[in-house]
CSV table of C-alpha atoms in Angstrom, one decimal:
chain,number,residue,atom,x,y,z
A,194,MET,CA,-215.3,-84.2,147.1
A,195,ILE,CA,-214.1,-80.5,147.3
A,196,THR,CA,-211.7,-78.4,146.5
A,197,MET,CA,-210.1,-76.3,149.1
A,198,ASN,CA,-208.4,-73.3,149.0
A,199,GLY,CA,-205.2,-71.9,151.3
A,200,LYS,CA,-203.1,-69.1,150.9
A,201,LEU,CA,-200.2,-71.6,150.0
A,202,ILE,CA,-201.7,-74.5,148.1
A,203,THR,CA,-204.7,-75.7,146.9
A,204,LEU,CA,-206.1,-79.5,147.8
A,205,GLU,CA,-207.5,-80.4,144.2
A,206,PRO,CA,-209.6,-83.8,144.1
A,207,LEU,CA,-207.7,-86.3,142.2
A,208,VAL,CA,-208.6,-86.6,138.7
A,209,VAL,CA,-206.5,-89.4,137.0
A,210,ASP,CA,-206.1,-87.5,133.6
A,211,LYS,CA,-205.2,-84.4,134.2
A,212,HIS,CA,-203.0,-85.2,137.0
A,213,ALA,CA,-201.1,-88.7,136.2
A,214,LYS,CA,-198.3,-85.9,134.6
A,215,GLY,CA,-197.9,-83.9,137.7
A,216,TYR,CA,-198.2,-86.5,140.2
A,217,PHE,CA,-195.2,-88.6,138.0
A,218,GLU,CA,-193.2,-85.4,137.9
A,219,MET,CA,-193.9,-84.9,141.3
A,220,SER,CA,-193.2,-88.1,142.5
A,221,GLN,CA,-189.7,-89.1,141.1
A,222,ASP,CA,-188.3,-86.8,144.3
A,223,VAL,CA,-186.4,-89.8,145.8
A,224,LEU,CA,-186.2,-87.6,149.2
A,225,ILE,CA,-190.5,-88.2,149.4
A,226,HIS,CA,-190.2,-92.1,149.4
A,227,ARG,CA,-187.3,-92.9,151.7
A,228,TYR,CA,-188.9,-93.5,154.2
A,229,THR,CA,-192.3,-94.3,153.0
A,230,GLY,CA,-193.8,-97.8,151.5
A,231,ASN,CA,-195.0,-95.8,148.4
A,232,THR,CA,-194.5,-96.9,145.2
A,233,VAL,CA,-192.2,-94.6,142.2
A,234,PRO,CA,-193.7,-94.8,139.3
A,235,LYS,CA,-191.1,-95.4,136.1
A,236,ASN,CA,-193.9,-94.1,133.4
A,237,LEU,CA,-196.8,-92.5,132.7
A,238,ASP,CA,-198.2,-95.6,132.1
A,239,GLU,CA,-197.5,-97.0,135.5
A,240,THR,CA,-198.7,-93.6,137.4
A,241,ILE,CA,-201.9,-94.0,135.9
A,242,ALA,CA,-202.3,-97.2,136.7
A,243,LEU,CA,-201.3,-96.5,140.7
A,244,LEU,CA,-203.4,-93.1,140.7
A,245,LYS,CA,-206.6,-95.9,139.6
A,246,LYS,CA,-204.8,-98.2,142.5
A,247,TYR,CA,-205.3,-95.3,144.8
A,248,GLU,CA,-209.0,-94.3,143.2
A,249,GLU,CA,-209.7,-97.9,144.7
A,250,TYR,CA,-209.3,-97.7,148.2
A,251,PHE,CA,-208.5,-94.4,148.8
A,252,ILE,CA,-210.3,-90.9,148.4
A,253,ASN,CA,-207.4,-88.7,147.0
A,254,TRP,CA,-206.6,-84.9,146.8
A,255,MET,CA,-203.9,-83.4,144.5
A,256,ILE,CA,-201.6,-80.7,147.0
A,257,LEU,CA,-201.1,-77.7,144.1
A,258,SER,CA,-198.9,-75.2,144.7
A,259,ASN,CA,-200.9,-71.4,144.7
A,260,GLU,CA,-197.5,-69.8,143.8
A,261,THR,CA,-196.8,-72.2,140.1
A,262,HIS,CA,-200.4,-74.5,140.0
A,263,LYS,CA,-197.9,-77.8,139.8
A,264,ILE,CA,-198.6,-81.0,141.9
A,265,ILE,CA,-196.5,-80.5,144.9
A,266,GLY,CA,-197.7,-83.5,146.7
A,267,ILE,CA,-201.0,-86.1,147.7
A,268,LEU,CA,-203.3,-86.3,151.0
A,269,ARG,CA,-204.8,-89.9,151.3
A,270,LEU,CA,-208.0,-91.0,152.9
A,271,GLY,CA,-208.7,-94.3,153.5
A,272,LYS,CA,-212.2,-94.8,152.5
A,273,PRO,CA,-213.8,-94.1,156.0
A,274,GLU,CA,-215.8,-97.3,157.9
A,275,MET,CA,-217.6,-98.3,161.1
A,276,GLU,CA,-215.4,-99.7,163.4
A,277,ASN,CA,-216.9,-100.5,166.6
A,278,GLY,CA,-219.5,-98.3,166.3
A,279,VAL,CA,-216.9,-95.1,165.6
A,280,LEU,CA,-216.6,-94.3,162.0
A,281,VAL,CA,-212.5,-94.3,161.1
A,282,ALA,CA,-210.0,-94.0,158.5
A,283,GLY,CA,-206.0,-94.1,158.1
A,284,GLU,CA,-205.0,-91.3,156.4
A,285,SER,CA,-201.2,-90.9,154.5
A,286,GLU,CA,-199.5,-88.1,152.5
A,287,PHE,CA,-196.6,-86.6,150.7
A,288,LEU,CA,-195.1,-83.7,149.7
A,289,SER,CA,-191.9,-83.1,147.6
A,290,SER,CA,-188.5,-82.0,149.7
A,291,ARG,CA,-188.6,-79.0,147.4
A,292,TYR,CA,-191.5,-77.6,149.9
A,293,TRP,CA,-190.4,-79.7,153.0
A,294,ARG,CA,-191.0,-77.3,156.4
A,295,LYS,CA,-192.0,-73.6,154.9
A,296,GLY,CA,-195.8,-74.4,155.6
A,297,HIS,CA,-197.7,-76.4,152.8
A,298,MET,CA,-198.3,-79.3,154.1
A,299,LYS,CA,-198.8,-77.6,157.9
A,300,GLU,CA,-202.0,-75.5,155.5
A,301,ALA,CA,-202.9,-78.4,153.3
A,302,LYS,CA,-203.8,-80.9,156.6
A,303,LYS,CA,-205.5,-77.7,158.1
A,304,LEU,CA,-208.0,-78.2,155.1
A,305,PHE,CA,-207.8,-81.8,155.3
A,306,TYR,CA,-208.6,-82.7,158.9
A,307,SER,CA,-211.3,-79.7,159.0
A,308,TYR,CA,-213.2,-81.6,156.0
A,309,VAL,CA,-212.6,-85.1,157.4
A,310,PHE,CA,-213.7,-84.6,160.8
A,311,ASP,CA,-216.8,-81.7,160.5
A,312,THR,CA,-217.9,-82.5,156.6
A,313,LEU,CA,-217.6,-86.8,156.5
A,314,SER,CA,-218.4,-87.0,160.4
A,315,VAL,CA,-215.0,-89.3,160.7
A,316,GLU,CA,-214.4,-89.5,164.2
A,317,MET,CA,-210.6,-91.0,164.3
A,318,LEU,CA,-207.9,-91.3,162.3
A,319,TYR,CA,-205.0,-93.7,162.0
A,320,ALA,CA,-201.9,-93.2,160.4
A,321,ASP,CA,-198.9,-95.1,160.3
A,322,VAL,CA,-194.5,-93.8,160.1
A,323,TRP,CA,-191.6,-96.7,159.5
A,324,GLU,CA,-189.0,-96.7,162.0
A,325,GLY,CA,-186.6,-93.1,160.8
A,326,ASN,CA,-188.9,-91.0,159.6
A,327,VAL,CA,-188.4,-88.1,161.9
A,328,ASN,CA,-189.9,-85.9,159.7
A,329,SER,CA,-193.8,-87.2,159.7
A,330,ILE,CA,-193.3,-88.2,163.1
A,331,LYS,CA,-193.4,-84.7,164.6
A,332,SER,CA,-195.8,-84.0,162.2
A,333,LEU,CA,-198.2,-86.1,162.8
A,334,GLU,CA,-197.9,-85.7,167.1
A,335,SER,CA,-197.9,-81.8,166.6
A,336,TYR,CA,-201.2,-82.2,165.3
A,337,GLY,CA,-202.2,-84.0,168.7
A,338,TYR,CA,-201.6,-87.7,166.9
A,339,LYS,CA,-201.0,-89.9,169.5
A,340,LEU,CA,-198.4,-93.1,169.3
A,341,ILE,CA,-200.9,-96.5,170.2
A,342,GLU,CA,-199.0,-98.8,168.8
A,343,THR,CA,-195.5,-100.3,167.9
A,344,THR,CA,-195.3,-103.5,165.4
A,345,ALA,CA,-192.9,-104.6,163.3
A,346,GLY,CA,-192.4,-105.7,159.5
A,347,ILE,CA,-189.9,-106.2,156.8
A,348,PHE,CA,-189.4,-102.6,154.8
A,349,ALA,CA,-190.1,-103.5,151.6
A,350,LYS,CA,-187.5,-100.9,150.6
A,351,THR,CA,-184.7,-102.4,152.7
A,352,GLY,CA,-185.7,-105.7,153.4
A,353,LYS,CA,-184.8,-105.5,156.6
A,354,CYS,CA,-187.6,-105.9,159.9
A,355,THR,CA,-188.0,-102.5,160.7
A,356,LYS,CA,-190.2,-100.7,163.6
A,357,LYS,CA,-193.4,-99.7,162.6
A,358,TYR,CA,-195.2,-96.8,164.6
A,359,ILE,CA,-199.5,-96.7,164.9
A,360,PHE,CA,-201.0,-93.3,165.7
A,361,SER,CA,-204.3,-92.0,165.8
A,362,LEU,CA,-206.4,-88.9,166.1
A,363,SER,CA,-209.7,-88.3,167.7
A,364,LYS,CA,-211.7,-85.5,166.3
A,365,GLU,CA,-211.7,-84.4,169.6
A,366,ASP,CA,-207.5,-84.5,169.8
A,367,TYR,CA,-207.5,-83.0,166.9
A,368,LYS,CA,-209.8,-80.2,168.0
A,369,LEU,CA,-208.2,-79.7,170.8
A,370,ASN,CA,-205.5,-78.9,168.5
A,371,ALA,CA,-206.7,-76.9,166.1
A,372,GLY,CA,-205.8,-73.9,167.5
A,373,LYS,CA,-202.3,-73.9,166.9
A,374,SER,CA,-203.3,-74.7,163.0
A,375,CYS,CA,-202.2,-71.6,159.9
A,376,ALA,CA,-203.7,-69.6,157.9
A,377,GLU,CA,-207.5,-69.2,157.0
A,378,SER,CA,-208.5,-71.3,154.0
A,379,SER,CA,-211.6,-71.9,152.3
A,380,TYR,CA,-213.9,-74.0,150.2
A,381,LYS,CA,-215.5,-73.7,147.4
């Protein structure tokens, strides 16, 4: 994994000991968890355990603000695997509400998608969103994600039966929409 730099943010590969405190502080923003199934750690020990669990299942990047050098979010990529001859993976992310609608996630996702599709050669990404999470749905659609399935399940935070929307983004569809993405970036 590599560090990726943009104008507003840096995507830095997760290092549990280095990032645990900053991740804990950022994850206390209750607004980022409202419509997600994310675990909100209660202390630093829970944060470390959670990040170690993430390492088992995901390839993780911390989103750091270039202005403050603090963690403002996370991007997670499910470890890619072959499915019917196609390399696929799931993705998820969240960003501190202080940085919503300011271009930080747009830039992070541009860097992330370029790396996932061009370097890792993933051909299809999947993401799911619980009903009510309008911002995430709009974000996915802006990158070319297409709704492929609607299911229902018990949303743990409410205990209620809730719709879950499953989206997919092919490498081809991403490339068609890549021109709509934001500013220049670089890898190091």
